Coordinates of C-alpha atoms in Angstrom, one line a residue:
X25 CA -12.1 0.2 11.4
X26 CA -8.7 -0.5 9.8
X27 CA -6.3 2.4 9.9
X28 CA -3.4 2.9 7.5
X29 CA -0.9 5.7 7.1
X30 CA -0.9 7.8 4.0
X31 CA 2.4 8.0 2.1
X32 CA 4.5 10.3 4.1
X33 CA 2.6 9.8 7.3
X34 CA 4.6 9.9 10.5
X35 CA 5.5 7.3 11.5
X36 CA 5.1 4.3 9.2
X37 CA 2.9 1.6 10.5
X38 CA 4.6 -0.7 13.0
X39 CA 5.0 -4.2 11.7
X40 CA 4.1 -7.2 13.9
X41 CA 7.3 -8.9 12.9
X42 CA 10.9 -7.6 13.4
X43 CA 12.7 -6.6 10.2
X44 CA 15.3 -9.3 10.4
X45 CA 15.6 -11.6 8.5
X46 CA 15.0 -8.5 6.4
X47 CA 13.2 -9.7 3.3
X48 CA 12.2 -13.2 4.0
X49 CA 9.6 -12.1 6.5
X50 CA 8.7 -9.0 4.5
X51 CA 7.8 -11.2 1.5
X52 CA 5.7 -13.5 3.7
X53 CA 3.9 -10.6 5.3
X54 CA 3.3 -9.0 1.9
X55 CA 2.3 -12.2 0.1
X56 CA 0.4 -14.0 2.7
X57 CA -0.6 -11.8 5.6
X58 CA -1.5 -8.6 3.9
X59 CA -2.9 -9.9 0.6
X60 CA -4.5 -13.2 1.6
X61 CA -5.8 -12.0 5.0
X62 CA -7.0 -8.7 3.4
X63 CA -5.6 -6.5 6.1
X64 CA -5.7 -9.0 8.9
X65 CA -9.1 -10.3 8.2
X66 CA -9.1 -13.5 10.2
X67 CA -12.8 -13.9 9.7
X68 CA -12.5 -14.7 6.0
X69 CA -15.6 -16.7 5.1
X70 CA -15.2 -20.2 3.7
X71 CA -17.1 -20.6 0.4
X72 CA -20.5 -22.3 0.8
X73 CA -19.7 -24.8 -1.8
X74 CA -16.5 -25.9 0.0
X75 CA -17.7 -25.8 3.5
X76 CA -20.1 -28.7 3.4
X77 CA -18.6 -31.3 1.1
X78 CA -19.0 -34.7 2.7
X79 CA -16.0 -37.0 2.4
X80 CA -13.8 -34.4 0.9
X81 CA -11.7 -33.3 3.9
X82 CA -8.2 -34.4 3.2
X83 CA -6.0 -32.8 6.0
X84 CA -3.2 -33.0 3.5
X85 CA -0.2 -31.1 4.8
X86 CA 2.7 -29.9 2.7
X87 CA 5.7 -27.9 3.8
X88 CA 6.8 -25.2 1.3
X89 CA 10.1 -27.0 0.8
X90 CA 8.6 -30.5 0.6
X91 CA 8.0 -32.5 -2.6
X92 CA 5.7 -30.9 -5.1
X93 CA 2.3 -32.5 -5.3
X94 CA 1.4 -34.1 -8.5
X95 CA 0.4 -31.4 -10.9
X96 CA -1.6 -32.0 -14.1
X97 CA -1.6 -29.7 -17.0
X98 CA 1.0 -28.4 -19.5
X99 CA 4.7 -29.1 -19.1
X100 CA 6.5 -26.9 -16.6
X101 CA 8.5 -24.0 -17.9
X102 CA 11.8 -22.7 -16.5
X103 CA 11.8 -19.4 -14.7
X104 CA 14.5 -16.8 -15.2
X105 CA 16.4 -18.3 -12.2
X106 CA 16.2 -21.8 -13.5
X107 CA 13.7 -23.0 -10.9
X108 CA 10.8 -25.1 -12.4
X109 CA 7.7 -23.0 -12.8
X110 CA 4.1 -24.2 -13.0
X111 CA 2.2 -21.6 -15.0
X112 CA -1.0 -23.6 -14.8
X113 CA -1.4 -25.1 -11.3
X114 CA -4.2 -27.6 -11.1
X115 CA -4.1 -27.8 -7.3
X116 CA -4.3 -24.8 -4.9
X117 CA -1.5 -26.3 -2.7
X118 CA 0.8 -26.5 -5.7
X119 CA 0.0 -22.9 -6.6
X120 CA 1.0 -21.6 -3.2
X121 CA 4.0 -24.0 -2.9
X122 CA 5.5 -23.1 -6.3
X123 CA 5.2 -19.4 -5.6
X124 CA 7.0 -19.7 -2.3
X125 CA 9.7 -22.0 -3.8
X126 CA 10.4 -19.5 -6.6
X127 CA 10.5 -16.6 -4.1
X128 CA 13.0 -18.5 -2.0
X129 CA 15.2 -18.6 -5.1
X130 CA 14.8 -14.8 -5.6
X131 CA 12.5 -15.2 -8.6
X132 CA 10.1 -12.2 -8.2
X133 CA 8.3 -13.1 -11.4
X134 CA 6.5 -15.7 -9.3
X135 CA 4.4 -13.0 -7.8
X136 CA 3.3 -11.8 -11.2
X137 CA 2.6 -15.3 -12.5
X138 CA 0.5 -16.0 -9.4
X139 CA -2.1 -13.6 -10.9
X140 CA -4.6 -14.7 -13.6
X141 CA -4.0 -13.2 -17.0
X142 CA -7.0 -10.8 -16.8
X143 CA -5.6 -9.4 -13.6
X144 CA -2.2 -8.9 -15.1
X145 CA -3.9 -7.0 -18.0
X146 CA -5.7 -4.8 -15.6
X147 CA -2.5 -3.8 -13.8
X148 CA -0.7 -3.1 -17.1
X149 CA -3.6 -1.0 -18.3
X150 CA -3.9 0.8 -15.0
X151 CA -0.3 2.0 -15.0
X152 CA -0.3 2.9 -18.7
X153 CA -3.5 4.9 -18.4
X154 CA -2.1 6.7 -15.4
X155 CA 1.1 7.8 -17.2
X156 CA -0.5 8.8 -20.5
X157 CA -1.8 12.4 -19.6
X158 CA 1.2 13.2 -17.3
X159 CA 3.4 16.2 -18.5
X160 CA 7.0 15.0 -19.0
X161 CA 8.6 18.1 -17.5
X162 CA 6.4 18.0 -14.4
X163 CA 7.1 14.3 -13.9
X164 CA 10.9 14.8 -14.3
X165 CA 10.9 17.6 -11.8
X166 CA 8.8 15.6 -9.4
X167 CA 11.1 12.6 -9.5
X168 CA 14.2 14.8 -9.1
X169 CA 12.5 16.5 -6.1
X170 CA 11.7 13.1 -4.5
X171 CA 15.3 11.9 -5.1
X172 CA 16.7 15.0 -3.4
X173 CA 14.3 14.7 -0.5
X174 CA 15.2 11.0 -0.2
X175 CA 18.9 11.8 0.0
X176 CA 18.2 14.4 2.7
X177 CA 16.1 12.1 4.8
X178 CA 18.6 9.3 4.5
X179 CA 21.3 11.6 5.9
X180 CA 19.3 13.3 8.5
X181 CA 16.7 10.7 9.7
X182 CA 17.9 11.2 13.3
X183 CA 17.1 14.9 13.0
X184 CA 13.7 14.2 11.5
X185 CA 12.7 11.9 14.4
X186 CA 13.4 14.8 16.9
X187 CA 10.7 17.1 15.3
X188 CA 7.7 17.8 17.4
X189 CA 5.3 16.2 14.9
X190 CA 7.4 13.0 14.9
X191 CA 7.6 12.8 18.6
X192 CA 3.8 13.2 19.0
X193 CA 3.2 10.5 16.4
X194 CA 5.7 8.1 18.1
X195 CA 4.0 8.6 21.4
X196 CA 0.6 7.8 19.9
X197 CA 2.0 4.7 18.2
X198 CA 3.9 3.6 21.3
X199 CA 7.0 3.3 19.2
X200 CA 10.5 4.1 20.4
X201 CA 13.0 6.2 18.3
X202 CA 15.2 3.1 17.9
X203 CA 12.3 1.0 16.5
X204 CA 11.2 3.8 14.2
X205 CA 14.7 4.4 12.8
X206 CA 15.0 0.7 12.0
X207 CA 11.7 0.8 10.1
X208 CA 12.6 4.1 8.6
X209 CA 15.9 2.9 7.1
X210 CA 14.1 -0.1 5.5
X211 CA 11.5 2.2 4.0
X212 CA 14.2 4.5 2.6
X213 CA 16.1 1.6 1.1
X214 CA 13.0 0.3 -0.7
X215 CA 11.8 3.8 -1.8
X216 CA 15.4 4.5 -3.1
X217 CA 15.2 1.3 -5.2
X218 CA 11.9 2.5 -6.7
X219 CA 13.2 6.0 -7.4
X220 CA 16.0 4.4 -9.4
X221 CA 13.8 1.9 -11.2
X222 CA 11.8 2.2 -14.5
X223 CA 8.9 3.5 -12.5
X224 CA 10.7 6.9 -12.4
X225 CA 10.8 6.9 -16.3
X226 CA 7.5 8.3 -17.7
X227 CA 8.2 6.7 -21.2
X228 CA 8.6 3.3 -19.6
X229 CA 5.5 3.8 -17.5
X230 CA 3.5 4.4 -20.6
X231 CA 4.7 1.1 -22.0
X232 CA 4.6 -0.7 -18.6
X233 CA 4.8 -4.5 -18.7
X234 CA 4.4 -6.1 -15.3
X235 CA 6.3 -9.3 -16.2
X236 CA 9.3 -7.3 -17.5
X237 CA 9.2 -5.1 -14.4
X238 CA 9.2 -8.0 -11.9
X239 CA 11.9 -9.8 -13.9
X240 CA 14.3 -6.8 -14.6
X241 CA 13.6 -4.6 -11.6
X242 CA 12.2 -6.6 -8.7
X243 CA 14.2 -9.8 -9.1
X244 CA 17.6 -8.1 -8.8
X245 CA 16.4 -6.3 -5.6
X246 CA 15.2 -9.6 -4.2
X247 CA 18.5 -11.3 -5.1
X248 CA 20.5 -8.7 -3.2
X249 CA 18.2 -8.9 -0.2
X250 CA 18.3 -12.7 -0.1
X251 CA 22.1 -12.5 -0.3
X252 CA 22.1 -10.4 2.8
X253 CA 20.4 -13.2 4.7
X254 CA 23.1 -15.7 4.0
X255 CA 25.0 -16.4 7.2
X256 CA 28.8 -16.7 7.4
X257 CA 28.6 -20.5 7.3
X258 CA 26.7 -20.3 4.1
X259 CA 23.3 -21.2 5.5
X260 CA 20.5 -19.6 3.5
X261 CA 18.3 -18.0 6.2
X262 CA 15.7 -16.9 3.6
X263 CA 15.2 -20.4 2.3
X264 CA 15.1 -21.8 5.9
X265 CA 12.4 -19.2 6.7
X266 CA 10.2 -20.3 3.8
X267 CA 10.5 -24.0 4.6
X268 CA 8.7 -23.3 7.9
X269 CA 5.5 -22.3 6.0
X270 CA 3.0 -25.2 6.3
X271 CA 0.2 -25.6 3.8
X272 CA -2.8 -27.9 4.2
X273 CA -5.6 -28.7 1.8
X274 CA -8.6 -28.8 4.0
X275 CA -11.4 -29.0 1.5
X276 CA -11.9 -28.8 -2.2
X277 CA -15.0 -28.6 -4.3
X278 CA -14.4 -28.0 -8.0
X279 CA -13.0 -24.5 -8.5
X280 CA -13.2 -23.6 -4.8
X281 CA -10.9 -24.8 -2.0
X282 CA -9.9 -24.1 1.6
X283 CA -6.3 -24.0 2.6
X284 CA -4.8 -23.9 6.1
X285 CA -1.6 -21.9 6.2
X286 CA 0.7 -21.8 9.2
X287 CA 3.2 -19.0 9.0
X288 CA 6.4 -19.0 11.0
X289 CA 5.7 -18.2 14.7
X290 CA 2.0 -17.8 13.8
X291 CA -1.2 -19.7 14.4
X292 CA -2.7 -21.7 11.6
X293 CA -5.5 -19.9 9.7
X294 CA -7.9 -21.1 7.0
X295 CA -8.2 -19.2 3.7
X296 CA -10.7 -19.6 0.9
X297 CA -9.2 -19.9 -2.6
X298 CA -10.9 -19.8 -6.0
X299 CA -9.7 -20.9 -9.5
X300 CA -9.7 -18.2 -12.1
X301 CA -8.5 -19.2 -15.6
X302 CA -6.4 -22.0 -14.2
X303 CA -4.8 -19.9 -11.4
X304 CA -5.7 -20.4 -7.8
X305 CA -5.9 -17.1 -5.9
X306 CA -7.5 -16.0 -2.7
X307 CA -11.3 -15.9 -3.0
X308 CA -11.2 -12.4 -1.4
X309 CA -9.3 -11.1 -4.4
X310 CA -12.0 -12.2 -6.8
X311 CA -14.6 -10.3 -4.8
X312 CA -12.4 -7.2 -4.1
X313 CA -10.6 -6.9 -7.5
X314 CA -13.1 -4.5 -9.1
X315 CA -13.2 -2.3 -6.1
X316 CA -9.4 -2.3 -5.8
X317 CA -9.1 -1.1 -9.4
X318 CA -11.7 1.7 -8.8
X319 CA -10.1 2.9 -5.6
X320 CA -6.6 2.8 -7.1
X321 CA -7.7 4.8 -10.2
X322 CA -9.4 7.3 -7.9
X323 CA -6.2 7.8 -6.0
X324 CA -4.0 8.0 -9.1
X325 CA -6.4 10.6 -10.6
X326 CA -5.2 13.1 -8.0
X327 CA -1.6 12.8 -9.3
X328 CA -2.9 13.0 -12.9
X329 CA -4.8 16.2 -12.1
X330 CA -1.8 18.0 -10.6
X331 CA 0.9 16.6 -13.0
X332 CA -1.3 16.9 -16.1
X333 CA -0.7 19.3 -18.9
X334 CA -3.8 21.4 -18.1
X335 CA -2.4 22.4 -14.7
X336 CA 1.2 22.8 -15.7
X337 CA 1.5 26.5 -14.7
X338 CA -0.1 26.1 -11.3
X339 CA 1.8 22.9 -10.5
X340 CA 5.1 24.4 -11.6
X341 CA 4.6 27.2 -9.1
X342 CA 4.0 24.6 -6.3
X343 CA 7.1 22.6 -7.4
X344 CA 9.2 25.8 -7.1
X345 CA 8.1 26.2 -3.5
X346 CA 8.8 22.6 -2.6
X347 CA 12.2 22.6 -4.4
X348 CA 13.2 25.7 -2.5
X349 CA 12.1 24.1 0.8
X350 CA 14.0 20.9 0.0
X351 CA 17.2 22.9 -0.9
X352 CA 16.9 24.6 2.5
X353 CA 16.7 21.2 4.1
X354 CA 19.7 20.0 2.2
X355 CA 21.7 23.0 3.2
X356 CA 20.9 22.8 6.9
X357 CA 24.1 22.5 8.9
X358 CA 22.5 22.1 12.3
X359 CA 19.4 20.4 13.7
X360 CA 17.8 23.7 14.5
X361 CA 18.2 24.9 10.9
X362 CA 16.8 21.5 9.7
X363 CA 13.8 21.9 12.0
X364 CA 13.0 25.4 10.7
X365 CA 13.3 24.2 7.1
X366 CA 11.1 21.2 7.8
X367 CA 8.3 23.4 9.2
X368 CA 8.5 25.6 6.1
X369 CA 8.2 22.4 3.9
X370 CA 5.1 21.2 5.8
X371 CA 3.5 24.6 5.5
X372 CA 3.9 24.5 1.7
X373 CA 2.0 21.2 1.4
X374 CA -1.6 22.0 0.2
X375 CA -3.5 19.3 2.1
X376 CA -6.9 20.5 1.0
X377 CA -5.8 20.5 -2.7
X378 CA -4.5 17.0 -2.7
X379 CA -7.8 15.8 -1.2
X380 CA -9.6 16.8 -4.4
X381 CA -9.5 14.0 -7.0
X382 CA -12.2 14.9 -9.4
X383 CA -11.3 16.8 -12.6
X384 CA -13.8 19.5 -13.7
X385 CA -14.6 21.4 -16.8
X386 CA -14.9 25.2 -17.0
X387 CA -18.5 25.1 -15.7
X388 CA -17.4 23.1 -12.6
X389 CA -19.0 19.7 -13.7
X390 CA -17.0 16.6 -12.7
X391 CA -15.5 14.9 -15.7
X392 CA -14.2 11.3 -16.3
X393 CA -12.0 11.0 -19.4
X394 CA -13.7 14.0 -20.9
X395 CA -17.2 12.8 -20.2
X396 CA -19.7 13.3 -17.5
X397 CA -19.5 10.2 -15.2
X398 CA -22.5 7.8 -15.1
X399 CA -21.6 6.9 -11.4
X400 CA -19.7 8.7 -8.6
X401 CA -16.0 8.9 -9.2
X402 CA -15.2 8.6 -5.5
X403 CA -16.2 6.1 -2.9
X404 CA -14.2 7.9 -0.2
X405 CA -15.0 10.9 2.0
X406 CA -12.1 13.2 2.9
X407 CA -12.3 15.0 6.3
X408 CA -10.0 18.0 6.9
X409 CA -9.6 19.2 10.4
X410 CA -7.7 22.4 10.6
X411 CA -6.1 22.2 14.0
X412 CA -3.0 20.8 15.7
X413 CA -3.3 17.1 16.2
X414 CA -3.4 17.0 19.9
X415 CA -3.9 13.7 21.8
X416 CA -7.3 14.8 23.0
X417 CA -8.5 15.8 19.5
X418 CA -7.2 12.5 18.0
X419 CA -9.0 10.6 20.7
X420 CA -12.3 12.3 19.8
X421 CA -11.8 11.7 16.1
X422 CA -11.0 8.0 16.7
X423 CA -14.1 7.6 18.9
X424 CA -16.2 9.2 16.1
X425 CA -14.8 6.9 13.5
X426 CA -15.5 3.8 15.8
X427 CA -19.1 4.9 16.2
X428 CA -19.9 6.0 12.7
X429 CA -17.8 3.8 10.4
X430 CA -16.4 1.0 12.5
X431 CA -15.9 -1.4 9.6
X432 CA -14.5 1.1 7.1
X433 CA -10.8 1.4 6.2
X434 CA -9.5 4.8 7.2
X435 CA -6.3 6.6 6.3
X436 CA -5.0 9.4 8.6
X437 CA -2.4 12.0 7.6
X438 CA -1.0 14.3 10.3
X439 CA 0.5 17.8 9.6
X440 CA 1.7 20.5 11.9
X441 CA -1.7 22.3 12.0
X442 CA -4.1 20.0 10.1
X443 CA -5.5 16.4 10.2
X444 CA -6.6 14.7 7.0
X445 CA -8.9 11.6 7.4
X446 CA -9.9 9.6 4.3
X447 CA -12.7 7.1 4.9
X448 CA -13.0 4.5 2.2
X449 CA -16.4 3.3 0.9
X450 CA -18.1 5.9 3.1
X451 CA -21.8 6.8 3.4
X452 CA -23.1 9.8 1.7
X453 CA -21.6 13.1 2.9
X454 CA -25.0 14.4 4.0
X455 CA -25.3 11.4 6.4
X456 CA -21.8 12.0 8.0
X457 CA -22.0 15.8 8.5
X458 CA -24.7 15.7 11.3
X459 CA -22.8 13.0 13.2
X460 CA -19.7 15.1 13.9
X461 CA -19.7 16.2 17.6
X462 CA -16.0 17.2 18.0
X463 CA -16.3 20.3 15.9
X464 CA -18.2 22.5 13.5
X465 CA -18.4 21.7 9.8
X466 CA -17.4 24.9 8.1
X467 CA -17.5 23.7 4.5
X468 CA -18.7 20.6 2.6
X469 CA -18.5 19.7 -1.1
X470 CA -20.8 16.9 -2.3
X471 CA -19.1 16.5 -5.6
X472 CA -15.6 16.0 -4.2
X473 CA -17.0 14.3 -1.0
X474 CA -14.8 16.6 1.1
X475 CA -15.7 18.4 4.4
X476 CA -13.7 20.8 6.5
X477 CA -14.1 20.9 10.3
X478 CA -13.2 23.5 12.9
X479 CA -12.7 21.7 16.3
X480 CA -14.5 22.9 19.4
X481 CA -12.4 24.8 21.9
X482 CA -10.5 22.6 24.2
X483 CA -12.0 22.1 27.6
X484 CA -10.3 24.0 30.4
X485 CA -9.1 22.0 33.4
X486 CA -11.3 22.5 36.5

């Protein structure tokens, strides 16, 4: 069971590495640990075709800063930063090495070019299709609301961490206020960059181009963060960090290969890679890509539903409530006033509404792009527990998750008086309902795959 926090969950997940050097390690975590390990999956299987190839083990080790292995294919092209680029890498070691080298020179386009062309097209299409049905006025108001909230939280993060919900979450995560505030400031910095980028412009989203976004939006951010890592003596800490990544070609059999990557301060781990249209990418991506697209569309459909033109009147009323609550937060002159306004803001969040991601017609049938779907729109089950997230209740929920869905990814969002648990790729709802022992299921909806639970009364102490 892999747990993640929903956007806005208190607190953000604690990273295994410290935040300094700020971006060098963040890039390595994002590029290597999260993506290639698929959420820390150290049991990634080696392809059958590559695991038993006699006489093919090479034990060829290459440091990220070392000489580039011989690469066959078309001539190299220059990236926007002037660093040689290999758009068609014929060796998996070269693909990884060139990506790290370009990142070390603050060339974020390397991340985009690491993807095969069909994958790039999928992402462009995903963003454009998401933006198309969104109402422009609702989108503008939502962005302005988030920017205002961002400014408030940037100024009063120390007040926020003192709230009861935050203190309970910190205790469960075994995280100190100092550690949280360090992570919180980084999260605010990055979210502030996104709110000021082209992602906040609906017109640009409808014409989204991933290469242009990474070149014009992400590269300048990376350049500033890399500059922060330069020491007074001129030493480039970011580059030094990347030079410590060691890459070994363990085995290769045609379009399949196994690399051994050793991250800074980490043990060596082997990863299966596969060639897709002349790009070497983690084999796990090839297997997971269709499911990733389906799950992402499913999550984005919730935003589409509430910010679409059909629900403009209802969503406008909700935005008015949230705008009022955020104005009260901004006007708070004391921590006590902030706490009261924060509680009113949490009370205005409709957790049960945001859990519904399936649009319906007037008769109540689920729709997909105006048509009845040929397969289920959701692979997730949403569990809503209407109760205060006490330590004992959270223990019971976690025990249930470990017993029923030990291998599934789960996302948990905690509110003042509610707990929302999303179980990815879950079994049928009918199979989950009888297994709940920590409460009584008061409502279940097969179409939206949502169930509401009322916890059993807490046991009194003897």
